[in-house]
């Protein structure tokens, strides 16, 4: 009995000693994430900058070393939201905890957009073009730094962003914060999701970087879903890339998930770095789509026959890009496979956009697509829009012009990208191979002498001077 009591006593002492060692290594053990982060930042601010409270310098160094300007704006927003001046470089622990917890609780899309537009407007009621441009560049850099393949860049980014700014501001120098919020929700509804997702992730797990006494490193398992282009088709020429990555990025903030995330793969439960329940509300560990080039008029030739040959039988969503003179670029998102019909077709996620020189959603909704090259008595060519009598986009049957708002532009090129699964592409290729085999079979089909006497090829051969031939 004595030995048994001695064993229990030793066991309890070992457990108590282990708890004490854990507490010494992490004095914030048992606290909530924002409490942990706040206490540790207060400690670091006092040790490194002799500041009572949380200093902006420590906030940037340990949480957002890659994005100091974004960190500065976020810190200023936390200060002003707690009633302090925007110029202050210090925030108290209690205000930091209150404001960060409030930021984490913002779930509604419109509130998220308003919050970050206000943040980049430096807390004012109006935002100028440069501030909006900074917001766009911040989101772009986040998306490219976390691109699934590796960090990316695009030399067309400033042209892409300028199209967004020009479309939103309509040559005005400033806009009301509320107006720009509504514009983003209409034309780039998922723009802010990327930024909010990242900031929530850093605030929720950043206490670890402070404990480890090193600036926060980029997480390997955080995917910001910008679609992935097929390697072999990406940036083939310097003068005319098929689809600049910056355009893929801005499209991913607008397009329905049908185009950007058609396949959702379940991933194993992340390690303790991402196990907080509240974090799972914001992180979307989905596999980006791999866009496959189906048709490029610069390579395959332009015309209705070439378009039909390369696009039909792809049984998945597609994006069709129409480039015209004067620098115009349009995009049509079709939810289902292309088909010829005298009626409009397409699901609820059908969408029509202009990318250049202005970026905007022109139309969205069902029964917005039309293709007819052979049915007599009906309009020929491609049409897109909710009003059949006044379509938003028209391509004539000769594929020479694209018309928008009554203005015809010379059609310079067409690209069609498949946005479905690899299986969709495999099925299309199988159908094409079957069609080729059937054509070859029909071409070598033997005919009887009687059938050959009535065949038009016999007459052509006789005109060419050949009077004898085999009828086998």
XYZ file of C-alpha atoms in Angstrom:
472
model
C 0.000 0.000 0.000
C 2.825 2.367 0.876
C 4.542 1.717 -2.401
C 1.268 2.410 -4.254
C 0.808 5.783 -2.492
C 4.420 6.641 -3.205
C 3.881 5.896 -6.893
C 0.783 8.168 -7.048
C 2.655 10.963 -5.299
C 5.603 10.759 -7.699
C 3.241 10.676 -10.666
C 1.439 13.835 -9.497
C 4.745 15.612 -8.935
C 5.863 14.710 -12.458
C 2.628 16.054 -13.962
C 2.915 19.272 -11.943
C 6.547 19.667 -13.001
C 5.590 19.155 -16.669
C 2.872 21.820 -16.380
C 5.320 24.264 -14.805
C 7.883 23.639 -17.559
C 5.215 24.226 -20.214
C 4.152 27.466 -18.535
C 7.743 28.671 -18.366
C 8.135 28.038 -22.094
C 4.779 29.635 -22.940
C 3.523 32.002 -20.192
C 0.325 32.619 -22.181
C -0.742 28.958 -22.028
C -4.498 28.704 -21.569
C -5.304 32.117 -23.052
C -7.354 32.747 -26.196
C -5.362 33.581 -29.352
C -5.968 37.342 -29.226
C -5.093 37.441 -25.536
C -1.888 35.523 -26.207
C -0.905 37.706 -29.134
C -1.668 40.940 -27.295
C 0.335 40.017 -24.178
C 3.330 38.899 -26.196
C 3.308 42.024 -28.395
C 3.158 44.200 -25.264
C 6.200 42.353 -23.915
C 8.128 42.720 -27.185
C 7.239 46.407 -27.519
C 8.624 47.093 -24.055
C 11.786 45.030 -24.600
C 12.666 46.230 -28.101
C 11.185 49.731 -28.403
C 10.663 50.788 -24.734
C 6.950 51.338 -25.430
C 4.126 50.794 -22.974
C 1.404 49.078 -24.983
C 1.732 47.595 -28.460
C 3.918 49.477 -30.914
C 3.364 49.641 -34.655
C 6.989 48.593 -35.287
C 6.679 45.310 -33.382
C 3.257 44.707 -34.982
C 4.812 44.956 -38.459
C 8.025 43.073 -37.712
C 6.496 40.000 -36.100
C 3.192 39.663 -37.978
C 3.495 41.201 -41.442
C 7.197 41.579 -42.330
C 6.446 40.995 -46.033
C 3.694 43.605 -46.173
C 4.732 46.613 -44.047
C 2.400 49.129 -45.730
C -0.614 46.856 -45.312
C 0.402 46.336 -41.666
C 0.637 50.095 -41.131
C -2.863 50.655 -42.485
C -4.250 47.774 -40.449
C -2.620 49.072 -37.275
C -3.945 52.595 -37.916
C -7.431 51.140 -38.457
C -7.269 49.321 -35.119
C -6.177 52.556 -33.432
C -8.884 54.753 -34.980
C -11.574 52.121 -34.383
C -10.756 52.304 -30.675
C -11.060 56.097 -30.665
C -7.390 57.012 -31.019
C -5.734 59.303 -33.590
C -4.662 57.730 -36.896
C -1.138 59.077 -36.382
C -0.641 57.135 -33.149
C 1.999 54.401 -33.221
C 0.817 52.755 -29.997
C -2.347 50.918 -28.981
C -3.206 49.587 -25.540
C -3.542 45.876 -24.883
C -7.281 46.127 -24.088
C -8.059 48.131 -27.245
C -5.962 45.778 -29.370
C -7.776 42.727 -28.025
C -11.214 44.310 -28.495
C -10.611 45.536 -32.040
C -8.902 42.383 -33.332
C -11.653 40.173 -31.931
C -14.189 42.448 -33.617
C -12.304 42.164 -36.913
C -12.300 38.377 -36.668
C -16.050 38.339 -36.124
C -16.878 40.167 -39.376
C -18.441 37.514 -41.623
C -20.790 39.385 -43.982
C -19.239 40.222 -47.355
C -20.524 43.795 -47.449
C -19.117 44.539 -43.991
C -15.740 43.067 -44.918
C -15.501 45.174 -48.070
C -16.559 48.340 -46.245
C -14.012 47.682 -43.500
C -11.038 47.339 -45.867
C -12.086 50.194 -48.149
C -12.310 52.378 -45.032
C -8.928 51.058 -43.904
C -7.243 52.060 -47.174
C -9.079 55.399 -47.136
C -7.239 56.067 -43.843
C -10.536 56.214 -41.988
C -11.968 59.038 -44.108
C -15.364 59.152 -45.844
C -13.781 59.400 -49.304
C -11.103 57.346 -51.036
C -8.906 58.494 -53.921
C -7.579 56.573 -56.922
C -4.119 56.005 -55.440
C -5.564 54.517 -52.236
C -7.791 52.148 -54.206
C -4.820 51.213 -56.389
C -2.823 50.401 -53.235
C -5.647 48.133 -52.058
C -5.712 46.287 -55.379
C -1.938 45.865 -55.436
C -1.954 44.534 -51.852
C -4.472 41.826 -52.750
C -2.631 41.006 -55.985
C 0.686 40.584 -54.171
C -0.936 38.296 -51.605
C -2.452 36.142 -54.330
C 0.797 35.905 -56.294
C 2.943 35.191 -53.214
C 0.643 32.271 -52.352
C 0.189 30.999 -55.909
C 0.077 27.181 -55.670
C 2.996 26.635 -58.063
C 5.388 29.298 -56.721
C 5.422 33.100 -56.314
C 4.460 34.738 -59.604
C 4.533 38.134 -61.285
C 2.925 39.689 -64.351
C 4.201 42.632 -66.361
C 0.620 43.529 -67.324
C -0.473 44.087 -63.719
C -0.531 47.907 -63.865
C -2.613 47.854 -67.050
C -5.026 45.400 -65.433
C -5.346 47.436 -62.238
C -5.724 50.710 -64.128
C -8.716 49.226 -65.968
C -10.348 48.458 -62.603
C -9.601 51.936 -61.214
C -10.841 53.728 -64.345
C -14.042 51.697 -64.377
C -14.824 52.418 -60.724
C -13.940 56.126 -60.685
C -15.321 57.263 -64.078
C -12.584 59.934 -64.312
C -13.392 61.228 -60.811
C -10.541 61.850 -58.401
C -12.337 60.591 -55.274
C -15.340 58.450 -54.421
C -17.451 57.980 -51.344
C -16.378 54.917 -49.397
C -19.923 53.550 -49.552
C -20.117 53.947 -53.340
C -16.823 52.128 -53.938
C -17.935 49.369 -51.554
C -21.072 48.805 -53.634
C -19.058 48.883 -56.873
C -16.684 46.194 -55.591
C -19.583 44.008 -54.463
C -21.086 44.250 -57.951
C -17.970 43.854 -60.104
C -15.318 42.147 -57.907
C -17.339 40.519 -55.105
C -14.507 38.255 -53.891
C -11.719 40.831 -54.051
C -11.541 41.403 -50.296
C -11.975 37.757 -49.300
C -8.313 37.093 -50.091
C -7.081 39.947 -47.919
C -9.419 39.202 -45.026
C -8.588 35.499 -45.085
C -4.888 36.203 -44.799
C -5.157 38.813 -42.030
C -7.438 36.580 -39.959
C -5.008 33.706 -40.379
C -2.035 35.801 -39.247
C -3.801 37.334 -36.251
C -5.120 33.950 -35.147
C -1.813 32.094 -35.284
C 0.789 34.854 -35.128
C 1.465 34.427 -31.388
C 3.631 31.433 -32.304
C 6.090 33.590 -34.227
C 6.434 35.890 -31.215
C 7.021 32.937 -28.856
C 9.661 31.571 -31.222
C 11.283 35.050 -31.236
C 11.348 35.316 -35.009
C 9.252 37.215 -37.564
C 6.303 35.356 -38.981
C 7.087 33.128 -41.966
C 4.739 32.449 -44.844
C 2.495 29.412 -44.183
C 2.929 26.599 -46.661
C -0.651 25.384 -46.479
C -2.498 28.645 -47.074
C -3.881 28.670 -50.617
C -5.362 31.839 -52.064
C -7.254 30.428 -54.993
C -6.074 32.023 -58.212
C -6.711 29.525 -61.023
C -3.735 27.703 -62.478
C -3.093 27.848 -66.211
C -1.775 24.929 -68.213
C 2.028 25.206 -68.207
C 2.452 24.453 -71.900
C 0.036 27.168 -72.955
C 1.066 29.955 -70.625
C 2.912 33.047 -71.916
C 3.882 31.565 -75.284
C 4.891 34.863 -76.888
C 6.306 38.053 -75.496
C 4.178 40.339 -77.684
C 0.835 38.620 -77.196
C 0.551 36.304 -74.186
C -2.508 34.114 -74.333
C -3.831 35.156 -70.943
C -1.794 37.406 -68.620
C -1.790 36.127 -65.058
C -2.982 39.467 -63.682
C -6.167 39.060 -65.730
C -6.630 35.556 -64.335
C -6.269 37.015 -60.849
C -8.816 39.816 -61.274
C -11.230 37.405 -62.968
C -10.956 35.074 -59.972
C -12.355 37.894 -57.801
C -15.428 38.166 -60.037
C -16.246 34.820 -61.617
C -18.591 32.365 -59.887
C -16.833 29.420 -58.247
C -18.017 27.196 -61.117
C -15.184 28.609 -63.227
C -12.432 28.979 -60.633
C -13.042 25.974 -58.365
C -14.968 23.257 -60.190
C -13.333 20.451 -58.191
C -13.173 20.476 -54.404
C -10.666 18.073 -52.903
C -10.836 17.255 -49.209
C -7.528 17.790 -47.474
C -6.229 16.194 -44.309
C -6.880 18.097 -41.134
C -4.210 20.809 -40.871
C -1.757 20.712 -38.004
C -2.167 22.706 -34.825
C -1.198 25.849 -36.703
C -4.695 26.008 -38.245
C -6.938 24.097 -35.865
C -8.823 27.032 -34.374
C -12.539 26.652 -35.020
C -13.021 30.285 -35.897
C -10.206 30.174 -38.452
C -11.964 27.471 -40.441
C -14.737 29.974 -41.181
C -12.360 31.978 -43.329
C -9.893 29.499 -44.785
C -11.048 27.663 -47.897
C -8.648 24.814 -48.628
C -9.897 24.102 -52.109
C -7.920 23.001 -55.129
C -7.746 25.657 -57.846
C -8.926 24.731 -61.297
C -6.489 24.103 -64.134
C -7.683 26.136 -67.094
C -7.089 24.358 -70.391
C -6.739 26.189 -73.681
C -9.256 24.766 -76.165
C -9.048 27.307 -78.987
C -6.607 30.061 -79.922
C -7.413 31.782 -83.216
C -3.798 32.957 -83.592
C -2.740 29.323 -83.715
C -5.807 27.511 -85.062
C -7.151 30.163 -87.446
C -10.160 32.422 -87.017
C -13.606 31.540 -88.312
C -16.799 29.813 -87.300
C -15.667 26.383 -88.546
C -12.404 26.546 -86.601
C -14.254 27.744 -83.499
C -16.787 24.914 -83.692
C -14.130 22.277 -84.342
C -12.086 23.120 -81.245
C -14.849 24.098 -78.802
C -17.807 21.792 -79.374
C -18.008 18.581 -77.303
C -16.193 20.154 -74.312
C -18.814 19.350 -71.672
C -17.821 21.811 -68.993
C -17.813 25.551 -68.254
C -15.735 27.727 -70.571
C -14.410 31.275 -70.756
C -14.275 32.894 -74.199
C -12.055 35.957 -74.662
C -12.713 38.324 -77.577
C -9.977 40.841 -78.429
C -10.806 43.726 -80.705
C -9.005 46.745 -82.067
C -8.687 49.885 -79.945
C -7.568 47.630 -77.085
C -10.978 46.201 -76.138
C -11.212 42.811 -74.461
C -14.395 40.973 -73.524
C -15.022 37.710 -71.701
C -18.038 35.393 -71.882
C -18.479 32.707 -69.238
C -20.652 29.799 -70.383
C -21.808 27.348 -67.722
C -22.391 24.444 -70.112
C -20.934 23.148 -73.357
C -21.279 25.298 -76.461
C -24.078 24.236 -78.786
C -25.800 25.551 -81.886
C -29.396 26.610 -81.352
C -31.898 29.242 -82.427
C -32.594 29.896 -78.740
C -30.542 31.417 -75.930
C -29.074 28.992 -73.403
C -26.884 28.963 -70.261
C -27.274 28.520 -66.497
C -27.556 31.003 -63.646
C -23.766 31.519 -63.463
C -23.473 32.682 -67.072
C -21.506 35.932 -66.997
C -20.331 38.552 -69.516
C -17.536 40.983 -68.691
C -15.359 43.669 -70.194
C -11.711 43.482 -69.112
C -10.141 46.312 -71.117
C -9.991 49.276 -71.276
C -12.519 49.153 -68.414
C -13.147 46.264 -66.052
C -16.824 45.647 -65.338
C -19.554 43.030 -65.274
C -21.826 43.645 -68.262
C -24.425 40.976 -67.666
C -25.034 37.844 -65.633
C -27.862 35.348 -65.463
C -29.429 32.366 -67.274
C -30.196 32.056 -70.996
C -27.592 34.627 -72.003
C -25.607 32.690 -74.660
C -26.432 32.139 -78.334
C -24.595 30.372 -81.176
C -25.945 29.742 -84.665
C -23.969 29.136 -87.856
C -26.316 26.915 -89.855
C -29.997 27.303 -88.874
C -31.766 29.334 -91.532
C -34.132 32.152 -90.658
C -32.333 33.095 -87.439
C -29.498 35.477 -86.614
C -26.067 34.025 -87.373
C -22.943 34.234 -85.220
C -22.426 34.538 -81.474
C -24.575 36.663 -79.190
C -24.503 37.198 -75.440
C -26.794 39.123 -73.129
C -30.121 38.915 -71.342
C -32.042 40.853 -74.044
C -32.200 38.919 -77.352
C -33.322 42.083 -79.179
C -30.336 44.041 -77.891
C -27.488 41.641 -76.991
C -24.540 42.973 -75.014
C -21.971 41.241 -77.236
C -22.290 40.226 -80.897
C -19.884 38.390 -83.194
C -20.949 38.249 -86.842
C -21.083 34.925 -88.685
C -17.842 35.698 -90.544
C -16.045 36.300 -87.228
C -14.746 39.633 -88.487
C -16.231 42.013 -85.914
C -17.287 42.078 -82.267
C -19.939 44.643 -81.345
C -20.634 46.158 -77.926
C -23.074 48.997 -77.174
C -23.661 49.387 -80.921
C -19.954 49.968 -81.619
C -18.282 47.420 -83.933
C -14.636 46.538 -83.352
C -12.459 44.505 -85.674
C -12.097 41.070 -84.105
C -8.374 40.409 -83.720
C -8.337 37.130 -81.792
C -10.470 34.643 -79.879
C -9.430 32.323 -77.085
C -11.564 29.702 -75.361
C -10.417 28.168 -72.083
C -11.995 25.102 -70.520
C -12.606 25.583 -66.800
C -13.834 22.110 -65.939
C -12.056 19.028 -64.712
C -9.372 17.146 -66.680
C -12.079 14.550 -67.320
C -14.036 17.088 -69.387
C -11.026 17.563 -71.650
C -10.428 13.811 -71.928
C -14.042 13.231 -72.994
C -13.788 15.954 -75.659
C -10.574 14.457 -77.070
C -12.129 10.982 -77.084
C -15.108 12.314 -79.066
C -12.791 14.040 -81.556
C -10.725 10.873 -82.029
C -13.913 8.897 -82.644
C -15.068 11.467 -85.218
C -11.715 11.273 -87.025
C -11.864 7.474 -87.148
C -15.442 7.573 -88.479
C -14.423 10.056 -91.167
C -11.502 7.841 -92.206
C -13.779 4.807 -92.272
C -16.310 6.556 -94.508
C -13.544 7.844 -96.764
C -12.253 4.298 -97.489
C -15.670 2.704 -97.765
C -15.878 0.421 -100.855
C -18.649 1.014 -103.395
C -20.308 -1.211 -105.974
C -19.998 -0.479 -109.698
C -23.543 0.821 -109.787
C -22.898 3.228 -106.888
C -19.721 4.487 -108.551
C -21.534 5.274 -111.820
C -23.654 7.830 -109.956
C -20.871 9.195 -107.741
C -19.827 12.868 -108.355
C -16.121 11.967 -108.040
C -16.428 9.850 -111.210
C -17.497 12.884 -113.204
C -14.587 14.948 -111.846
C -12.074 12.252 -112.778
C -13.453 12.053 -116.317
C -13.183 15.830 -116.688
C -9.535 15.510 -115.664
C -8.996 13.065 -118.544
C -9.012 9.768 -116.665
C -11.364 7.360 -118.444
C -10.362 4.079 -116.774
C -10.241 3.329 -113.075
C -10.700 0.494 -110.657
C -14.151 -0.124 -109.239
C -12.953 -2.457 -106.480
